Amino acid sequence: MSNIVLAQAAESAANINPGLAAIGYGLGAIGPGVGVGLIWAAVINGTARQPEAQGQLQGIAWISFVLVEVLALIGLVVYFIASAA
Amino acid sequence: MSETTEQPAEQAAENPHAATVRKLADAMLRTALWPGVATVLLGIVVSAVLVGATGAFGAVVGGAVAFGSSLLTIFLMRWTGGLHPMFVMAVALGGYVGKMLVLLIVMTLLGGVEAIHPMALALTMLATIMVWAGAEVVAFRNTKIPTIVTGQ
C-alpha cells in the first residue's frame, strides 16, 4: 500500500516539475534584470557627471552586462534541464 | 563662426566615443570566437562519443543557441556605440528581455524534440556561454580604453 502511495507521489512530483522549473526560471531572471538596470543607471549618472568618460563607462557597462546576463542564461539552462527531466 | 558650426551636420553629430566602444566590441568578438568554436566542437565530440547521434545534434543546437545569444550582445554593442547612454540602456534592457523571451520559447520547444539529447544541448550551451564570457573578460582586460575622449 505504501509503495503505491509513494509511486503516486513520485508521479505527481514529476508532473509538476516543468511548472516549478518555469517558476524557477522566472525568479532567476529577476536578479539579472535588476542588475542590468543598475548597470545602465550608473552609466547614465557617470556620463552626466563626466561626458568625456562615456566611452570607458560604456565599455565597462557592456562587459558587466555580459557577466550579469550569463546568470540569466544559466537559469535558462537549468530550466531546460529540469523541464526536460 | 567657429569651426564646429561650419562642419556638415552628419560629421558634427558623430560621437567620438563610438570608436572606443566598437574597438572593444571587435576585440571581444575576435578573442571569444575561436574559443567558442572550440568549445562547441569539443561538446559535439564528447556528446557523440557518450550519447551518439542525438547527443551530437543536441550539442550542435546548444552551440548555435549560445552563439546566437552571444553574438546578439556584440551586435547591440556595436550598434549602440555612438548613442546616448539613455538610449543604450533602453536597447540593452530591450535586448535582454527579447533575448530571454525568444530563448525561453526556443528552449521550451526544443524540450519536446526527440532527436535532441537534452543534457548534451544544455551542457554544451552552458560551456559555450561560460567560455565566451570568460574570453570577453580577457579581451576587456587586454584592450586599452582611453579614460578621457575629448571632442564632445
PDB file of C-alpha atoms in Angstrom:
ATOM      1  CA  MET A   1       0.000   0.000   0.000  1.00  0.00           C
ATOM      2  CA  SER A   2       2.718   2.442   0.979  1.00  0.00           C
ATOM      3  CA  ASN A   3       4.601   1.572  -2.213  1.00  0.00           C
ATOM      4  CA  ILE A   4       1.565   2.577  -4.292  1.00  0.00           C
ATOM      5  CA  VAL A   5       1.281   5.859  -2.398  1.00  0.00           C
ATOM      6  CA  LEU A   6       4.988   6.568  -2.886  1.00  0.00           C
ATOM      7  CA  ALA A   7       4.746   5.779  -6.595  1.00  0.00           C
ATOM      8  CA  GLN A   8       1.770   8.127  -6.976  1.00  0.00           C
ATOM      9  CA  ALA A   9       3.624  10.843  -5.084  1.00  0.00           C
ATOM     10  CA  ALA A  10       6.674  10.437  -7.323  1.00  0.00           C
ATOM     11  CA  GLU A  11       4.491  10.597 -10.437  1.00  0.00           C
ATOM     12  CA  SER A  12       2.731  13.760  -9.314  1.00  0.00           C
ATOM     13  CA  ALA A  13       6.102  15.332  -8.432  1.00  0.00           C
ATOM     14  CA  ALA A  14       7.331  14.583 -11.948  1.00  0.00           C
ATOM     15  CA  ASN A  15       4.191  16.206 -13.397  1.00  0.00           C
ATOM     16  CA  ILE A  16       4.664  19.500 -11.547  1.00  0.00           C
ATOM     17  CA  ASN A  17       8.403  19.586 -12.248  1.00  0.00           C
ATOM     18  CA  PRO A  18       8.119  21.588 -15.530  1.00  0.00           C
ATOM     19  CA  GLY A  19       5.890  24.140 -13.812  1.00  0.00           C
ATOM     20  CA  LEU A  20       8.319  24.523 -10.939  1.00  0.00           C
ATOM     21  CA  ALA A  21      11.167  24.844 -13.429  1.00  0.00           C
ATOM     22  CA  ALA A  22       9.364  27.686 -15.211  1.00  0.00           C
ATOM     23  CA  ILE A  23       8.753  29.459 -11.884  1.00  0.00           C
ATOM     24  CA  GLY A  24      12.431  28.992 -11.003  1.00  0.00           C
ATOM     25  CA  TYR A  25      13.463  30.432 -14.361  1.00  0.00           C
ATOM     26  CA  GLY A  26      11.224  33.454 -13.787  1.00  0.00           C
ATOM     27  CA  LEU A  27      12.727  34.018 -10.353  1.00  0.00           C
ATOM     28  CA  GLY A  28      16.214  33.573 -11.802  1.00  0.00           C
ATOM     29  CA  ALA A  29      15.573  36.214 -14.476  1.00  0.00           C
ATOM     30  CA  ILE A  30      14.620  38.871 -11.919  1.00  0.00           C
ATOM     31  CA  GLY A  31      18.116  39.302 -10.463  1.00  0.00           C
ATOM     32  CA  PRO A  32      19.910  39.866 -13.776  1.00  0.00           C
ATOM     33  CA  GLY A  33      17.120  42.243 -14.847  1.00  0.00           C
ATOM     34  CA  VAL A  34      17.696  44.374 -11.757  1.00  0.00           C
ATOM     35  CA  GLY A  35      21.448  44.127 -12.360  1.00  0.00           C
ATOM     36  CA  VAL A  36      21.187  45.324 -15.962  1.00  0.00           C
ATOM     37  CA  GLY A  37      19.050  48.253 -14.861  1.00  0.00           C
ATOM     38  CA  LEU A  38      21.527  49.250 -12.155  1.00  0.00           C
ATOM     39  CA  ILE A  39      24.482  48.988 -14.555  1.00  0.00           C
ATOM     40  CA  TRP A  40      22.992  51.349 -17.112  1.00  0.00           C
ATOM     41  CA  ALA A  41      21.636  53.705 -14.453  1.00  0.00           C
ATOM     42  CA  ALA A  42      25.226  54.044 -13.218  1.00  0.00           C
ATOM     43  CA  VAL A  43      26.428  54.732 -16.775  1.00  0.00           C
ATOM     44  CA  ILE A  44      23.808  57.471 -17.229  1.00  0.00           C
ATOM     45  CA  ASN A  45      24.858  59.030 -13.909  1.00  0.00           C
ATOM     46  CA  GLY A  46      28.547  58.786 -14.745  1.00  0.00           C
ATOM     47  CA  THR A  47      28.110  60.235 -18.231  1.00  0.00           C
ATOM     48  CA  ALA A  48      26.055  63.115 -16.857  1.00  0.00           C
ATOM     49  CA  ARG A  49      28.873  63.915 -14.411  1.00  0.00           C
ATOM     50  CA  GLN A  50      31.716  63.417 -16.891  1.00  0.00           C
ATOM     51  CA  PRO A  51      30.712  63.192 -20.562  1.00  0.00           C
ATOM     52  CA  GLU A  52      34.341  62.708 -21.649  1.00  0.00           C
ATOM     53  CA  ALA A  53      34.396  59.297 -19.948  1.00  0.00           C
ATOM     54  CA  GLN A  54      31.369  57.952 -21.854  1.00  0.00           C
ATOM     55  CA  GLY A  55      33.400  55.503 -23.942  1.00  0.00           C
ATOM     56  CA  GLN A  56      35.109  53.890 -20.974  1.00  0.00           C
ATOM     57  CA  LEU A  57      31.904  53.793 -18.930  1.00  0.00           C
ATOM     58  CA  GLN A  58      30.030  52.101 -21.774  1.00  0.00           C
ATOM     59  CA  GLY A  59      32.810  49.543 -22.195  1.00  0.00           C
ATOM     60  CA  ILE A  60      32.713  48.670 -18.501  1.00  0.00           C
ATOM     61  CA  ALA A  61      28.914  48.545 -18.653  1.00  0.00           C
ATOM     62  CA  TRP A  62      28.847  46.133 -21.601  1.00  0.00           C
ATOM     63  CA  ILE A  63      31.266  43.674 -20.029  1.00  0.00           C
ATOM     64  CA  SER A  64      29.245  43.858 -16.780  1.00  0.00           C
ATOM     65  CA  PHE A  65      26.095  43.326 -18.835  1.00  0.00           C
ATOM     66  CA  VAL A  66      27.595  40.188 -20.363  1.00  0.00           C
ATOM     67  CA  LEU A  67      28.540  38.778 -16.953  1.00  0.00           C
ATOM     68  CA  VAL A  68      25.133  39.556 -15.449  1.00  0.00           C
ATOM     69  CA  GLU A  69      23.395  38.067 -18.468  1.00  0.00           C
ATOM     70  CA  VAL A  70      25.319  34.814 -18.017  1.00  0.00           C
ATOM     71  CA  LEU A  71      23.422  34.351 -14.741  1.00  0.00           C
ATOM     72  CA  ALA A  72      20.092  34.544 -16.556  1.00  0.00           C
ATOM     73  CA  LEU A  73      21.313  32.135 -19.239  1.00  0.00           C
ATOM     74  CA  ILE A  74      22.433  29.660 -16.561  1.00  0.00           C
ATOM     75  CA  GLY A  75      18.921  29.912 -15.110  1.00  0.00           C
ATOM     76  CA  LEU A  76      17.508  29.217 -18.578  1.00  0.00           C
ATOM     77  CA  VAL A  77      19.683  26.130 -18.996  1.00  0.00           C
ATOM     78  CA  VAL A  78      18.707  24.848 -15.548  1.00  0.00           C
ATOM     79  CA  TYR A  79      15.042  25.407 -16.506  1.00  0.00           C
ATOM     80  CA  PHE A  80      15.593  23.394 -19.678  1.00  0.00           C
ATOM     81  CA  ILE A  81      17.242  20.522 -17.804  1.00  0.00           C
ATOM     82  CA  ALA A  82      14.545  20.457 -15.110  1.00  0.00           C
ATOM     83  CA  SER A  83      11.639  20.709 -17.540  1.00  0.00           C
ATOM     84  CA  ALA A  84      13.045  18.009 -19.820  1.00  0.00           C
ATOM     85  CA  ALA A  85      13.659  15.575 -16.943  1.00  0.00           C
TER      86      ALA A  85
ATOM     87  CA  MET B   1      31.664  81.479 -36.832  1.00  0.00           C
ATOM     88  CA  SER B   2      33.506  78.637 -35.174  1.00  0.00           C
ATOM     89  CA  GLU B   3      34.867  75.525 -36.917  1.00  0.00           C
ATOM     90  CA  THR B   4      32.280  73.290 -35.272  1.00  0.00           C
ATOM     91  CA  THR B   5      29.351  75.116 -36.805  1.00  0.00           C
ATOM     92  CA  GLU B   6      30.956  75.059 -40.253  1.00  0.00           C
ATOM     93  CA  GLN B   7      31.122  71.253 -40.316  1.00  0.00           C
ATOM     94  CA  PRO B   8      28.355  69.294 -42.038  1.00  0.00           C
ATOM     95  CA  ALA B   9      25.594  68.110 -39.733  1.00  0.00           C
ATOM     96  CA  GLU B  10      26.426  64.411 -40.056  1.00  0.00           C
ATOM     97  CA  GLN B  11      30.088  64.999 -39.135  1.00  0.00           C
ATOM     98  CA  ALA B  12      29.191  67.193 -36.173  1.00  0.00           C
ATOM     99  CA  ALA B  13      26.760  64.539 -34.902  1.00  0.00           C
ATOM    100  CA  GLU B  14      29.374  61.747 -34.945  1.00  0.00           C
ATOM    101  CA  ASN B  15      30.054  60.672 -31.375  1.00  0.00           C
ATOM    102  CA  PRO B  16      33.802  60.206 -30.759  1.00  0.00           C
ATOM    103  CA  HIS B  17      33.063  57.548 -28.119  1.00  0.00           C
ATOM    104  CA  ALA B  18      31.561  55.236 -30.723  1.00  0.00           C
ATOM    105  CA  ALA B  19      35.010  54.229 -31.983  1.00  0.00           C
ATOM    106  CA  THR B  20      36.058  53.267 -28.436  1.00  0.00           C
ATOM    107  CA  VAL B  21      33.036  51.029 -27.886  1.00  0.00           C
ATOM    108  CA  ARG B  22      33.339  49.450 -31.349  1.00  0.00           C
ATOM    109  CA  LYS B  23      37.032  48.789 -30.784  1.00  0.00           C
ATOM    110  CA  LEU B  24      36.164  46.948 -27.581  1.00  0.00           C
ATOM    111  CA  ALA B  25      33.358  45.032 -29.329  1.00  0.00           C
ATOM    112  CA  ASP B  26      35.739  43.955 -32.101  1.00  0.00           C
ATOM    113  CA  ALA B  27      38.344  42.827 -29.553  1.00  0.00           C
ATOM    114  CA  MET B  28      35.702  40.869 -27.626  1.00  0.00           C
ATOM    115  CA  LEU B  29      34.462  39.163 -30.798  1.00  0.00           C
ATOM    116  CA  ARG B  30      38.000  38.376 -32.001  1.00  0.00           C
ATOM    117  CA  THR B  31      39.010  36.910 -28.647  1.00  0.00           C
ATOM    118  CA  ALA B  32      35.834  34.919 -27.953  1.00  0.00           C
ATOM    119  CA  LEU B  33      35.082  33.495 -31.413  1.00  0.00           C
ATOM    120  CA  TRP B  34      37.654  30.688 -31.647  1.00  0.00           C
ATOM    121  CA  PRO B  35      37.440  29.507 -28.010  1.00  0.00           C
ATOM    122  CA  GLY B  36      33.668  29.393 -28.533  1.00  0.00           C
ATOM    123  CA  VAL B  37      34.017  27.342 -31.715  1.00  0.00           C
ATOM    124  CA  ALA B  38      36.480  25.009 -29.971  1.00  0.00           C
ATOM    125  CA  THR B  39      34.066  24.536 -27.065  1.00  0.00           C
ATOM    126  CA  VAL B  40      31.188  23.658 -29.404  1.00  0.00           C
ATOM    127  CA  LEU B  41      33.365  21.186 -31.314  1.00  0.00           C
ATOM    128  CA  LEU B  42      34.509  19.616 -28.050  1.00  0.00           C
ATOM    129  CA  GLY B  43      30.887  19.369 -26.926  1.00  0.00           C
ATOM    130  CA  ILE B  44      29.898  17.721 -30.204  1.00  0.00           C
ATOM    131  CA  VAL B  45      32.713  15.165 -29.983  1.00  0.00           C
ATOM    132  CA  VAL B  46      32.098  14.321 -26.311  1.00  0.00           C
ATOM    133  CA  SER B  47      28.324  14.099 -26.815  1.00  0.00           C
ATOM    134  CA  ALA B  48      28.745  11.930 -29.915  1.00  0.00           C
ATOM    135  CA  VAL B  49      31.046   9.563 -28.045  1.00  0.00           C
ATOM    136  CA  LEU B  50      28.927   9.358 -24.897  1.00  0.00           C
ATOM    137  CA  VAL B  51      25.377   9.555 -26.293  1.00  0.00           C
ATOM    138  CA  GLY B  52      25.559   9.108 -30.056  1.00  0.00           C
ATOM    139  CA  ALA B  53      23.899  10.982 -32.905  1.00  0.00           C
ATOM    140  CA  THR B  54      21.203  12.571 -30.736  1.00  0.00           C
ATOM    141  CA  GLY B  55      23.902  13.890 -28.415  1.00  0.00           C
ATOM    142  CA  ALA B  56      25.910  15.362 -31.291  1.00  0.00           C
ATOM    143  CA  PHE B  57      22.794  17.023 -32.749  1.00  0.00           C
ATOM    144  CA  GLY B  58      21.881  18.384 -29.326  1.00  0.00           C
ATOM    145  CA  ALA B  59      25.390  19.804 -28.922  1.00  0.00           C
ATOM    146  CA  VAL B  60      25.157  21.488 -32.342  1.00  0.00           C
ATOM    147  CA  VAL B  61      21.824  23.089 -31.436  1.00  0.00           C
ATOM    148  CA  GLY B  62      23.095  24.129 -27.989  1.00  0.00           C
ATOM    149  CA  GLY B  63      26.206  25.678 -29.503  1.00  0.00           C
ATOM    150  CA  ALA B  64      24.129  27.506 -32.114  1.00  0.00           C
ATOM    151  CA  VAL B  65      21.790  28.952 -29.458  1.00  0.00           C
ATOM    152  CA  ALA B  66      24.747  30.057 -27.323  1.00  0.00           C
ATOM    153  CA  PHE B  67      26.471  31.621 -30.339  1.00  0.00           C
ATOM    154  CA  GLY B  68      23.328  33.476 -31.362  1.00  0.00           C
ATOM    155  CA  SER B  69      22.833  34.809 -27.861  1.00  0.00           C
ATOM    156  CA  SER B  70      26.449  35.970 -27.517  1.00  0.00           C
ATOM    157  CA  LEU B  71      26.672  37.463 -30.998  1.00  0.00           C
ATOM    158  CA  LEU B  72      23.485  39.471 -30.379  1.00  0.00           C
ATOM    159  CA  THR B  73      25.186  41.223 -27.450  1.00  0.00           C
ATOM    160  CA  ILE B  74      28.211  42.095 -29.615  1.00  0.00           C
ATOM    161  CA  PHE B  75      25.871  43.366 -32.340  1.00  0.00           C
ATOM    162  CA  LEU B  76      23.960  45.525 -29.844  1.00  0.00           C
ATOM    163  CA  MET B  77      27.267  46.859 -28.524  1.00  0.00           C
ATOM    164  CA  ARG B  78      28.450  47.883 -31.998  1.00  0.00           C
ATOM    165  CA  TRP B  79      25.073  49.306 -32.963  1.00  0.00           C
ATOM    166  CA  THR B  80      24.657  51.480 -29.859  1.00  0.00           C
ATOM    167  CA  GLY B  81      28.281  52.648 -29.632  1.00  0.00           C
ATOM    168  CA  GLY B  82      27.521  56.223 -30.597  1.00  0.00           C
ATOM    169  CA  LEU B  83      24.146  56.601 -28.934  1.00  0.00           C
ATOM    170  CA  HIS B  84      23.344  58.453 -25.732  1.00  0.00           C
ATOM    171  CA  PRO B  85      23.524  56.196 -22.616  1.00  0.00           C
ATOM    172  CA  MET B  86      19.782  56.582 -22.046  1.00  0.00           C
ATOM    173  CA  PHE B  87      19.069  55.013 -25.432  1.00  0.00           C
ATOM    174  CA  VAL B  88      21.751  52.404 -24.819  1.00  0.00           C
ATOM    175  CA  MET B  89      20.009  51.463 -21.551  1.00  0.00           C
ATOM    176  CA  ALA B  90      16.712  51.066 -23.383  1.00  0.00           C
ATOM    177  CA  VAL B  91      18.350  48.968 -26.107  1.00  0.00           C
ATOM    178  CA  ALA B  92      20.264  46.822 -23.593  1.00  0.00           C
ATOM    179  CA  LEU B  93      17.184  46.158 -21.460  1.00  0.00           C
ATOM    180  CA  GLY B  94      15.073  45.526 -24.560  1.00  0.00           C
ATOM    181  CA  GLY B  95      17.720  43.195 -25.899  1.00  0.00           C
ATOM    182  CA  TYR B  96      17.871  41.346 -22.583  1.00  0.00           C
ATOM    183  CA  VAL B  97      14.097  40.939 -22.361  1.00  0.00           C
ATOM    184  CA  GLY B  98      13.758  39.991 -26.035  1.00  0.00           C
ATOM    185  CA  LYS B  99      16.590  37.503 -25.852  1.00  0.00           C
ATOM    186  CA  MET B 100      15.208  35.861 -22.716  1.00  0.00           C
ATOM    187  CA  LEU B 101      11.715  35.621 -24.240  1.00  0.00           C
ATOM    188  CA  VAL B 102      12.946  34.158 -27.522  1.00  0.00           C
ATOM    189  CA  LEU B 103      15.291  31.743 -25.763  1.00  0.00           C
ATOM    190  CA  LEU B 104      12.523  30.655 -23.374  1.00  0.00           C
ATOM    191  CA  ILE B 105      10.250  29.847 -26.320  1.00  0.00           C
ATOM    192  CA  VAL B 106      13.064  28.132 -28.246  1.00  0.00           C
ATOM    193  CA  MET B 107      14.176  26.038 -25.261  1.00  0.00           C
ATOM    194  CA  THR B 108      10.587  25.071 -24.408  1.00  0.00           C
ATOM    195  CA  LEU B 109      10.002  23.935 -27.996  1.00  0.00           C
ATOM    196  CA  LEU B 110      13.339  22.087 -28.122  1.00  0.00           C
ATOM    197  CA  GLY B 111      12.407  20.198 -24.946  1.00  0.00           C
ATOM    198  CA  GLY B 112       9.835  18.187 -26.912  1.00  0.00           C
ATOM    199  CA  VAL B 113      12.120  17.228 -29.798  1.00  0.00           C
ATOM    200  CA  GLU B 114      13.003  13.534 -29.646  1.00  0.00           C
ATOM    201  CA  ALA B 115      16.073  13.813 -31.896  1.00  0.00           C
ATOM    202  CA  ILE B 116      17.857  16.053 -29.396  1.00  0.00           C
ATOM    203  CA  HIS B 117      19.527  14.828 -26.233  1.00  0.00           C
ATOM    204  CA  PRO B 118      18.575  17.483 -23.649  1.00  0.00           C
ATOM    205  CA  MET B 119      21.604  17.105 -21.402  1.00  0.00           C
ATOM    206  CA  ALA B 120      24.035  17.342 -24.345  1.00  0.00           C
ATOM    207  CA  LEU B 121      22.287  20.501 -25.536  1.00  0.00           C
ATOM    208  CA  ALA B 122      22.217  22.058 -22.064  1.00  0.00           C
ATOM    209  CA  LEU B 123      25.813  21.311 -21.117  1.00  0.00           C
ATOM    210  CA  THR B 124      27.243  22.384 -24.487  1.00  0.00           C
ATOM    211  CA  MET B 125      25.246  25.616 -24.357  1.00  0.00           C
ATOM    212  CA  LEU B 126      26.352  26.274 -20.781  1.00  0.00           C
ATOM    213  CA  ALA B 127      30.024  25.576 -21.539  1.00  0.00           C
ATOM    214  CA  THR B 128      29.964  27.777 -24.659  1.00  0.00           C
ATOM    215  CA  ILE B 129      28.351  30.671 -22.808  1.00  0.00           C
ATOM    216  CA  MET B 130      30.847  30.443 -19.940  1.00  0.00           C
ATOM    217  CA  VAL B 131      33.881  30.204 -22.247  1.00  0.00           C
ATOM    218  CA  TRP B 132      32.583  33.065 -24.400  1.00  0.00           C
ATOM    219  CA  ALA B 133      32.007  35.300 -21.365  1.00  0.00           C
ATOM    220  CA  GLY B 134      35.442  34.444 -19.961  1.00  0.00           C
ATOM    221  CA  ALA B 135      37.112  35.251 -23.283  1.00  0.00           C
ATOM    222  CA  GLU B 136      35.235  38.553 -23.423  1.00  0.00           C
ATOM    223  CA  VAL B 137      36.543  39.450 -19.960  1.00  0.00           C
ATOM    224  CA  VAL B 138      40.087  38.628 -21.137  1.00  0.00           C
ATOM    225  CA  ALA B 139      39.571  40.867 -24.183  1.00  0.00           C
ATOM    226  CA  PHE B 140      38.252  43.654 -21.957  1.00  0.00           C
ATOM    227  CA  ARG B 141      41.312  43.413 -19.724  1.00  0.00           C
ATOM    228  CA  ASN B 142      43.698  43.492 -22.671  1.00  0.00           C
ATOM    229  CA  THR B 143      42.052  46.335 -24.594  1.00  0.00           C
ATOM    230  CA  LYS B 144      43.326  49.838 -23.944  1.00  0.00           C
ATOM    231  CA  ILE B 145      40.402  52.219 -23.499  1.00  0.00           C
ATOM    232  CA  PRO B 146      41.184  55.945 -23.188  1.00  0.00           C
ATOM    233  CA  THR B 147      39.827  57.361 -19.932  1.00  0.00           C
ATOM    234  CA  ILE B 148      39.022  60.746 -21.412  1.00  0.00           C
ATOM    235  CA  VAL B 149      37.858  61.234 -25.005  1.00  0.00           C
ATOM    236  CA  THR B 150      37.575  64.910 -25.850  1.00  0.00           C
ATOM    237  CA  GLY B 151      35.599  66.335 -28.709  1.00  0.00           C
ATOM    238  CA  GLN B 152      32.059  66.263 -27.359  1.00  0.00           C
TER     239      GLN B 152
END
